[in-house]
Amino acid sequence: MKDVILWTGAGQIGMAIARRIGSGEKIIIGDKNTANAEATAKIMAEAGFDVEWIECDISSRDSILDLIHKGQEYGEISALINAAGVSPSQAPIEAILKVDLYGTAVLLEEVGKVIKNGGAGVTISSQSGHRMKQLTPEEDRLLATTPTEELLSLEMLQPAKIHDTLHAYQLAKRCNEKRVMFEACRWGERGARINSISPGIIVTPLALDEFNGPRGDFYKNMFANCPAGRPGTADEVANVAELIMNESGTFITGSDFMIDGGATASYFYGKLQPRE
């Protein structure tokens, strides 16, 4: 039997993290796109990792449970890498809330019931959660603590309250951040830890499509005028994930780490400040 890493969202960021922490462990990749999951598993296997893939739609609790049960066939669940999600240009409001908000909350809840003592998890959020209008303490608490099956019924998440897909995405990522804080308390009862990372613009195949799409100028302006002056790489995200998931990070839980080249700082106090 081996320790098992559950990895959802078979993209570049998840792969970079899995390559840092997955040596000697069983890795189960879950992705709704089975062709993507299979191709990623092949790349990892050819690099020497013990990998299997399974179809997984994190907007479905049953699908999440299937992923967990698949992992438990090989041993105890020791780690979670959640890199699944959809972007504002990929999906409508309802899908963003169902996958990025509800799905992440359910995944953290269900994995938190089985994670082994000493285990750790990371969920990939976004700088977007830090760049929306501040919510009230009560609204933040509702996002953090509302039972998962009631989340999408919250008044603030009703279509009439949401301006567009970007607003939905921002709300989902704010919920991720708050949900990690809430779940850290539950994971801690099992001797395990959970944190989130909020990347800015990271170069991936999806990001390259965005750079050449309708919002391309917006993204190019963002990374050109952030303090770093460039987009980031998946390996730079993995640098932080490795820290917070290994023995050096055992005092880190319930936290969110922004890796955006200073874009959010520039949005509030620098060249990216919105014009009045």
CSV table of C-alpha atoms in Angstrom, one decimal, residues 2-10 14-30 37 40-45 47-54 67 70-72 74-81:
chain,number,residue,atom,x,y,z
A,2,LYS,CA,1.1,3.5,-0.8
A,3,ASP,CA,0.2,7.0,0.3
A,4,VAL,CA,-2.2,8.4,-2.3
A,5,ILE,CA,-2.3,11.9,-3.9
A,6,LEU,CA,-5.6,13.0,-5.3
A,7,TRP,CA,-5.1,15.5,-8.1
A,8,THR,CA,-8.1,17.2,-9.8
A,9,GLY,CA,-7.7,19.3,-12.9
A,10,ALA,CA,-5.0,17.9,-15.2
A,14,GLY,CA,-1.4,20.7,-11.1
A,15,MET,CA,1.3,18.9,-13.0
A,16,ALA,CA,4.0,21.1,-11.7
A,17,ILE,CA,2.9,20.6,-8.1
A,18,ALA,CA,2.5,16.8,-8.6
A,19,ARG,CA,6.0,16.5,-9.9
A,20,ARG,CA,7.3,18.2,-6.8
A,21,ILE,CA,5.5,16.1,-4.2
A,22,GLY,CA,4.5,12.9,-6.0
A,23,SER,CA,7.7,10.8,-6.1
A,24,GLY,CA,7.1,7.3,-4.6
A,25,GLU,CA,3.4,7.9,-4.0
A,26,LYS,CA,0.3,6.8,-6.0
A,27,ILE,CA,-1.2,9.7,-7.9
A,28,ILE,CA,-4.8,9.6,-9.0
A,29,ILE,CA,-5.7,12.2,-11.6
A,30,GLY,CA,-9.3,13.3,-11.9
A,37,ALA,CA,-6.6,13.2,-18.0
A,40,THR,CA,-1.4,14.0,-18.6
A,41,ALA,CA,-1.2,10.6,-16.9
A,42,LYS,CA,1.0,9.4,-19.9
A,43,ILE,CA,3.4,12.3,-19.5
A,44,MET,CA,3.7,11.7,-15.8
A,45,ALA,CA,4.1,7.9,-16.2
A,47,ALA,CA,8.6,10.7,-16.2
A,48,GLY,CA,8.6,7.8,-13.7
A,49,PHE,CA,5.5,8.6,-11.6
A,50,ASP,CA,3.0,6.0,-10.5
A,51,VAL,CA,-0.2,7.5,-12.0
A,52,GLU,CA,-3.7,6.5,-12.9
A,53,TRP,CA,-6.5,8.6,-14.2
A,54,ILE,CA,-10.3,8.7,-13.7
A,67,LEU,CA,-12.3,9.7,-7.1
A,70,LYS,CA,-10.4,5.0,-6.4
A,71,GLY,CA,-7.6,6.4,-4.3
A,72,GLN,CA,-8.4,4.3,-1.3
A,74,TYR,CA,-4.2,1.9,-3.1
A,75,GLY,CA,-3.8,3.3,0.4
A,76,GLU,CA,-4.5,6.3,2.6
A,77,ILE,CA,-5.2,9.7,1.1
A,78,SER,CA,-2.1,11.8,2.1
A,79,ALA,CA,-2.5,14.8,-0.2
A,80,LEU,CA,-4.9,16.8,-2.3
A,81,ILE,CA,-4.0,19.0,-5.3
